[in-house]
Coordinates of C-alpha atoms and ligand atoms in Angstrom, one line a residue:
X11 CA 0.0 0.0 0.0
X12 CA 1.2 3.5 -0.8
X13 CA 2.1 5.3 2.4
X14 CA -0.5 8.1 2.0
X15 CA -3.3 5.8 1.0
X16 CA -4.7 5.3 4.5
X17 CA -8.5 5.3 4.4
X18 CA -8.7 6.3 8.0
X19 CA -9.6 9.9 8.8
X20 CA -8.4 10.0 12.4
X21 CA -4.7 9.6 13.2
X22 CA -5.7 7.5 16.3
X23 CA -7.2 4.9 13.9
X24 CA -4.0 4.2 12.0
X25 CA -1.1 5.5 14.0
X26 CA -0.2 2.1 15.6
X27 CA -0.4 0.3 12.3
X28 CA 2.3 2.2 10.4
X29 CA 6.1 2.2 10.8
X30 CA 6.4 5.3 8.5
X31 CA 4.1 8.2 8.6
X32 CA 1.9 8.7 5.5
X33 CA 3.4 11.2 3.0
X34 CA 0.7 13.8 3.6
X35 CA 2.0 14.2 7.1
X36 CA 5.6 14.7 6.1
X37 CA 6.8 18.3 6.4
X38 CA 9.4 19.7 4.0
X39 CA 12.9 19.8 5.3
X40 CA 12.7 23.5 5.9
X41 CA 9.8 23.1 8.2
X42 CA 10.6 20.3 10.7
X43 CA 10.7 20.4 14.5
X44 CA 14.6 19.9 14.7
X45 CA 14.0 18.3 18.2
X46 CA 17.7 18.2 19.0
X47 CA 17.8 22.0 18.9
X48 CA 15.0 22.5 21.4
X49 CA 15.8 23.8 24.8
X50 CA 14.5 21.2 27.2
X51 CA 16.1 21.9 30.6
X52 CA 16.2 24.8 33.1
X53 CA 13.3 27.1 33.8
X54 CA 11.2 27.7 30.7
X55 CA 8.3 30.0 31.6
X56 CA 7.5 31.6 35.0
X57 CA 5.5 29.6 37.5
X58 CA 3.1 31.9 39.4
X59 CA 1.4 31.0 42.7
X60 CA -2.2 32.4 42.7
X61 CA -2.7 31.5 46.4
X62 CA -2.2 35.1 47.5
X63 CA -4.0 36.8 44.6
X64 CA -6.9 37.7 47.0
X65 CA -4.8 38.6 50.0
X66 CA -2.5 41.4 51.2
X67 CA 0.1 40.4 48.6
X68 CA -2.2 41.0 45.6
X69 CA 0.0 43.8 44.2
X70 CA 3.1 41.6 44.1
X71 CA 1.2 38.8 42.2
X72 CA -0.2 41.3 39.8
X73 CA 3.4 42.5 39.1
X74 CA 4.5 39.0 38.5
X75 CA 1.6 38.6 36.0
X76 CA 2.6 41.8 34.3
X77 CA 6.1 40.7 33.9
X78 CA 5.1 37.2 32.6
X79 CA 2.7 38.6 30.1
X80 CA 5.1 41.2 28.7
X81 CA 8.2 39.1 28.7
X82 CA 7.0 35.6 27.8
X83 CA 3.3 35.8 26.9
X84 CA 3.2 32.4 28.7
X85 CA 3.2 31.3 32.3
X86 CA 2.2 28.4 34.5
X87 CA -0.1 28.8 37.6
X88 CA -0.4 26.8 40.8
X89 CA -3.0 27.1 43.6
X90 CA -5.4 28.1 40.8
X91 CA -8.6 27.1 42.6
X92 CA -9.7 24.3 40.2
X93 CA -10.0 21.3 42.5
X94 CA -7.6 18.4 41.9
X95 CA -10.5 15.9 41.6
X96 CA -12.1 18.1 38.9
X97 CA -8.9 18.1 36.9
X98 CA -8.3 14.3 37.4
X99 CA -11.8 13.5 36.4
X100 CA -11.5 15.6 33.2
X101 CA -8.3 13.9 32.1
X102 CA -9.7 10.5 32.8
X103 CA -12.9 10.9 31.0
X104 CA -11.1 12.7 28.0
X105 CA -8.8 9.7 27.7
X106 CA -11.7 7.3 27.9
X107 CA -13.4 9.3 25.1
X108 CA -10.5 8.8 22.7
X109 CA -10.1 5.2 23.7
X110 CA -13.6 4.3 22.5
X111 CA -14.2 2.3 19.3
X112 CA -13.8 4.2 16.0
X113 CA -17.6 3.8 15.3
X114 CA -18.5 5.6 18.6
X115 CA -16.1 8.5 18.0
X116 CA -16.9 9.0 14.3
X117 CA -20.5 9.8 15.2
X118 CA -19.2 13.3 16.1
X119 CA -16.8 13.7 13.1
X120 CA -17.2 16.9 11.1
X121 CA -14.9 19.1 9.0
X122 CA -17.3 22.0 9.4
X123 CA -15.5 24.6 11.7
X124 CA -18.8 26.4 12.4
X125 CA -20.2 23.4 14.3
X126 CA -20.3 24.0 18.0
X127 CA -19.4 20.4 19.0
X128 CA -17.3 18.2 16.7
X129 CA -14.5 15.7 16.4
X130 CA -11.9 16.3 13.8
X131 CA -8.2 15.9 13.0
X132 CA -5.2 18.0 12.0
X133 CA -6.2 21.7 12.4
X134 CA -8.5 22.6 9.6
X135 CA -8.8 19.7 7.2
X136 CA -10.4 22.0 4.6
X137 CA -7.3 24.1 4.4
X138 CA -4.3 22.1 5.7
X139 CA -2.0 21.0 2.8
X140 CA 0.1 18.9 5.2
X141 CA -1.8 17.2 8.0
X142 CA -1.0 17.3 11.7
X143 CA -0.6 14.3 14.0
X144 CA -3.5 15.2 16.2
X145 CA -7.2 14.4 16.6
X146 CA -9.4 16.7 18.5
X147 CA -12.8 17.2 20.0
X148 CA -13.8 20.8 20.2
X149 CA -16.9 22.2 21.9
X150 CA -18.4 25.4 23.0
X151 CA -19.0 25.5 26.8
X152 CA -20.4 28.9 27.8
X153 CA -23.2 29.2 28.8
X154 CA -23.0 25.4 29.6
X155 CA -26.7 24.9 29.4
X156 CA -26.8 26.2 25.7
X157 CA -24.4 23.5 24.6
X158 CA -24.4 20.5 27.0
X159 CA -27.0 18.6 25.0
X160 CA -24.7 18.5 22.0
X161 CA -21.7 17.1 23.9
X162 CA -20.7 13.4 23.6
X163 CA -23.1 11.2 25.7
X164 CA -20.4 8.6 25.9
X165 CA -18.5 8.0 28.2
X166 CA -21.5 8.3 30.6
X167 CA -20.0 10.9 32.8
X168 CA -18.6 13.0 30.0
X169 CA -21.2 15.8 30.2
X170 CA -21.2 16.1 34.0
X171 CA -17.4 16.1 34.3
X172 CA -16.9 18.5 31.4
X173 CA -19.5 20.9 32.7
X174 CA -17.9 21.0 36.2
X175 CA -14.4 21.5 34.7
X176 CA -15.6 24.2 32.3
X177 CA -17.4 26.1 35.0
X178 CA -14.5 26.0 37.4
X179 CA -11.9 27.0 34.7
X180 CA -14.2 29.9 33.7
X181 CA -14.2 31.2 37.3
X182 CA -10.4 31.0 37.2
X183 CA -10.2 32.9 33.9
X184 CA -12.5 35.7 35.2
X185 CA -10.1 36.1 38.2
X186 CA -7.1 36.2 35.8
X187 CA -8.8 38.8 33.5
X188 CA -9.4 41.1 36.5
X189 CA -5.8 40.7 37.6
X190 CA -4.4 41.2 34.1
X191 CA -6.6 44.3 33.7
X192 CA -5.1 45.7 36.9
X193 CA -1.6 44.8 35.7
X194 CA -2.3 47.1 32.7
X195 CA -3.5 49.8 35.0
X196 CA -7.0 49.4 33.7
X197 CA -10.1 49.1 35.8
X198 CA -10.4 45.6 36.9
X199 CA -13.6 44.9 34.9
X200 CA -12.2 46.5 31.7
X201 CA -11.4 43.3 29.8
X202 CA -14.5 41.5 31.0
X203 CA -16.7 44.4 29.9
X204 CA -15.4 44.7 26.4
X205 CA -16.0 40.9 25.7
X206 CA -19.7 41.3 25.2
X207 CA -21.5 38.1 26.3
X208 CA -18.2 36.3 26.4
X209 CA -17.5 32.9 24.8
X210 CA -15.6 29.8 26.0
X211 CA -14.6 26.8 23.9
X212 CA -12.6 23.7 24.9
X213 CA -10.5 21.5 22.8
X214 CA -9.4 17.9 23.8
X215 CA -6.2 17.3 21.8
X216 CA -5.2 13.7 21.4
X217 CA -1.7 13.0 20.0
X218 CA -1.1 9.3 19.4
X219 CA 2.5 8.0 19.5
X220 CA 4.2 8.7 16.2
X221 CA 6.8 6.5 14.5
X222 CA 8.6 9.5 13.0
X223 CA 8.2 12.6 15.2
X224 CA 11.1 14.4 13.5
X225 CA 9.0 14.7 10.3
X226 CA 5.7 16.1 11.5
X227 CA 3.9 18.2 14.1
X228 CA 1.1 17.6 16.5
X229 CA 0.4 21.3 15.9
X230 CA 2.7 23.5 13.9
X231 CA 3.8 26.9 15.3
X232 CA 0.8 29.3 15.8
X233 CA -0.6 32.0 17.9
X234 CA -3.9 31.6 19.6
X235 CA -6.9 33.6 18.4
X236 CA -8.2 34.0 22.0
X237 CA -8.2 36.6 24.6
X238 CA -6.5 34.1 26.9
X239 CA -5.9 30.3 26.8
X240 CA -5.7 28.1 29.9
X241 CA -4.2 24.7 29.1
X242 CA -4.3 21.5 31.0
X243 CA -1.8 18.9 29.9
X244 CA -1.1 15.4 31.1
X245 CA 2.4 14.3 32.2
X246 CA 3.8 13.8 28.7
X247 CA 5.9 16.7 27.2
X248 CA 5.1 18.1 23.8
X249 CA 4.3 21.8 24.2
X250 CA 7.0 24.2 23.1
X251 CA 7.1 28.0 23.2
X252 CA 9.2 30.3 21.0
X253 CA 11.3 32.5 23.3
X254 CA 14.5 34.4 22.6
X255 CA 14.7 32.9 19.1
X256 CA 14.6 29.4 20.4
X257 CA 12.0 26.7 20.9
X258 CA 11.7 25.9 24.6
X259 CA 9.8 22.9 25.9
X260 CA 7.3 23.4 28.7
X261 CA 7.7 20.3 30.8
X262 CA 4.6 19.2 32.7
X263 CA 4.3 20.1 36.4
X264 CA 1.5 18.3 38.3
X265 CA -1.5 20.4 39.4
X266 CA -0.7 23.4 37.3
X267 CA -2.2 25.0 34.2
X268 CA -0.4 26.8 31.4
X269 CA -1.7 30.2 30.6
X270 CA -1.0 32.1 27.4
X271 CA -1.9 35.5 26.0
X272 CA -3.9 35.3 22.8
X273 CA -4.2 37.8 19.9
X274 CA -7.2 39.6 21.3
X275 CA -5.2 40.5 24.5
X276 CA -2.4 41.7 22.4
X277 CA -4.8 44.1 20.7
X278 CA -6.5 45.2 24.0
X279 CA -3.1 45.9 25.6
X280 CA -1.9 47.7 22.4
X281 CA 1.1 45.3 22.1
X282 CA 2.2 45.6 25.7
X283 CA 1.4 41.9 26.0
X284 CA 2.3 39.6 23.2
X285 CA 0.5 36.6 21.8
X286 CA 3.5 34.2 21.4
X287 CA 4.2 31.4 18.9
X288 CA 3.9 27.9 20.3
X289 CA 3.6 24.4 18.9
X290 CA 3.0 20.8 19.9
X291 CA 5.4 18.0 18.9
X292 CA 4.8 14.3 19.2
X293 CA 6.9 11.3 20.3
X294 CA 7.4 7.6 19.6
X295 CA 6.5 6.3 23.0
X296 CA 3.5 7.8 24.5
X297 CA 0.1 9.2 23.6
X298 CA -0.4 12.8 24.9
X299 CA -3.5 14.6 25.9
X300 CA -3.9 18.3 26.3
X301 CA -7.1 20.2 27.1
X302 CA -7.0 23.9 26.3
X303 CA -9.8 26.3 27.3
X304 CA -10.1 29.1 24.8
X305 CA -11.6 32.3 26.1
X306 CA -13.1 34.7 23.5
X307 CA -15.3 37.8 23.1
X308 CA -18.7 37.1 21.7
X309 CA -18.8 37.6 18.0
X310 CA -20.5 41.0 18.1
X311 CA -18.1 42.5 20.7
X312 CA -15.8 45.2 19.3
X313 CA -12.2 44.7 20.1
X314 CA -9.6 47.4 20.1
X315 CA -6.7 48.9 22.2
X316 CA -7.9 50.2 25.6
X317 CA -8.2 54.0 25.4
X318 CA -6.3 54.4 28.6
X319 CA -3.2 52.8 26.9
X320 CA -3.0 55.1 23.9
X321 CA -1.9 58.7 23.6
X322 CA -0.7 61.1 20.8
X323 CA 2.8 61.4 22.2
X324 CA 4.4 58.0 22.7
X325 CA 1.8 55.4 22.4
X326 CA -0.3 55.5 19.2
X327 CA -2.9 52.9 18.6
X328 CA -1.3 49.9 16.9
X329 CA -4.6 48.4 16.0
X330 CA -7.9 49.7 14.8
X331 CA -11.1 48.5 16.5
X332 CA -13.0 45.7 14.8
X333 CA -16.0 43.5 15.5
X334 CA -14.5 40.1 16.7
X335 CA -16.4 38.2 14.0
X336 CA -14.2 39.8 11.4
X337 CA -11.1 38.3 13.0
X338 CA -12.8 35.0 13.6
X339 CA -13.8 34.5 10.0
X340 CA -10.3 35.3 8.8
X341 CA -8.8 32.8 11.3
X342 CA -10.9 29.9 10.2
X343 CA -10.5 30.7 6.5
X344 CA -6.9 29.4 6.5
X345 CA -4.6 26.7 7.7
X346 CA -2.7 27.2 11.0
X347 CA 0.1 29.5 10.1
X348 CA 2.9 31.2 11.9
X349 CA 2.0 34.5 10.3
X350 CA -0.2 36.5 12.6
X351 CA -3.8 37.0 11.7
X352 CA -3.5 40.5 13.3
X353 CA -1.7 42.1 10.4
X354 CA -5.0 42.8 8.8
X355 CA -6.2 44.8 11.9
X356 CA -3.3 47.2 12.2
X357 CA -4.2 50.9 12.5
X358 CA -3.4 52.6 9.2
X359 CA -0.2 54.7 9.4
X360 CA -0.7 57.8 7.3
Ligands
LIG421 C1 -3.7 24.7 20.9 C2 -2.4 24.4 21.4 C3 -0.8 22.9 22.6 C4 -0.8 21.6 23.2 O1 -4.6 23.7 21.0 O2 -4.0 25.8 20.5 O3 -1.5 25.2 21.3 O4 0.2 21.3 24.0 N1 -2.1 23.2 22.0 O5 -1.6 20.7 22.9
LIG422 NI1 -2.4 27.1 20.7

């Protein structure tokens, strides 16, 4: 059989049967992970303890957040308030979901990115010329009651566990948005207020073991379209962040989440905080699961740099204001690319 001639849509349904990856997963030599050049040791991104966010040391924590957001665009958090059991249950039921028979999983398969609950593969199968070694379930989860009926009904506890996780992570995100508003010297409800009705999506990324991880990506380098992303990963490494001209791996720490600034926060902060390039690589030995929560404005919300952060002298607006839907349509119209989607939203310089 020709290597690319697999009839299976999902990577998880053929990964363990091949010793070479199909040709439509192979990246050109100029675009490979070069895993031996990745920085894997030492401290990668800051770890911030949120324990004291609501105590007398709030100012200090807010400063740490400001520094992490401006220098790295990425940080990890501990004592984040999401109960350990909620996290453990989420990882367990997500793994159970992907371990179900192909026929059960494929019930949810769709290539239509406008669907609010769907299973798919790669990033955007309609646009990707080279596929990614990833399957994913993606769902909308705020308000929970608007979407829960569409979520997978198998495993049995999927809906209950996911609803609890989504609600708890949202509460964490609202706390982070307040603290980040403060860190920009904005009123603490500034960011929350401009997001309209707010929107929250989750992805469940499943990366099966891969016989040739040097030739492909789980997800190629990209910036998130979000305001903020809060990612739960299992204990298998794979996430890498671009920092100081190098790819740096973010090694898993139990009971933490990884937070990153998305494109909308870059706009709101008028480039004070940067949406940073990151990617996921795969490995030969172990499957990997990551569960990012993507936090967005509602589609009608108008996003632009905060007025308080722009002035005529030394801080002109870098971006114009735009209805979020304009950005969203652009994002899904293409394959995942390292080029920022934000170039189209720059303020005109005359
Ligand atoms: C994403 C992402 C990284 C990971 O889903 O946007 O960057 O480690 N995931 O799975
Ligand atoms: Ni991402």
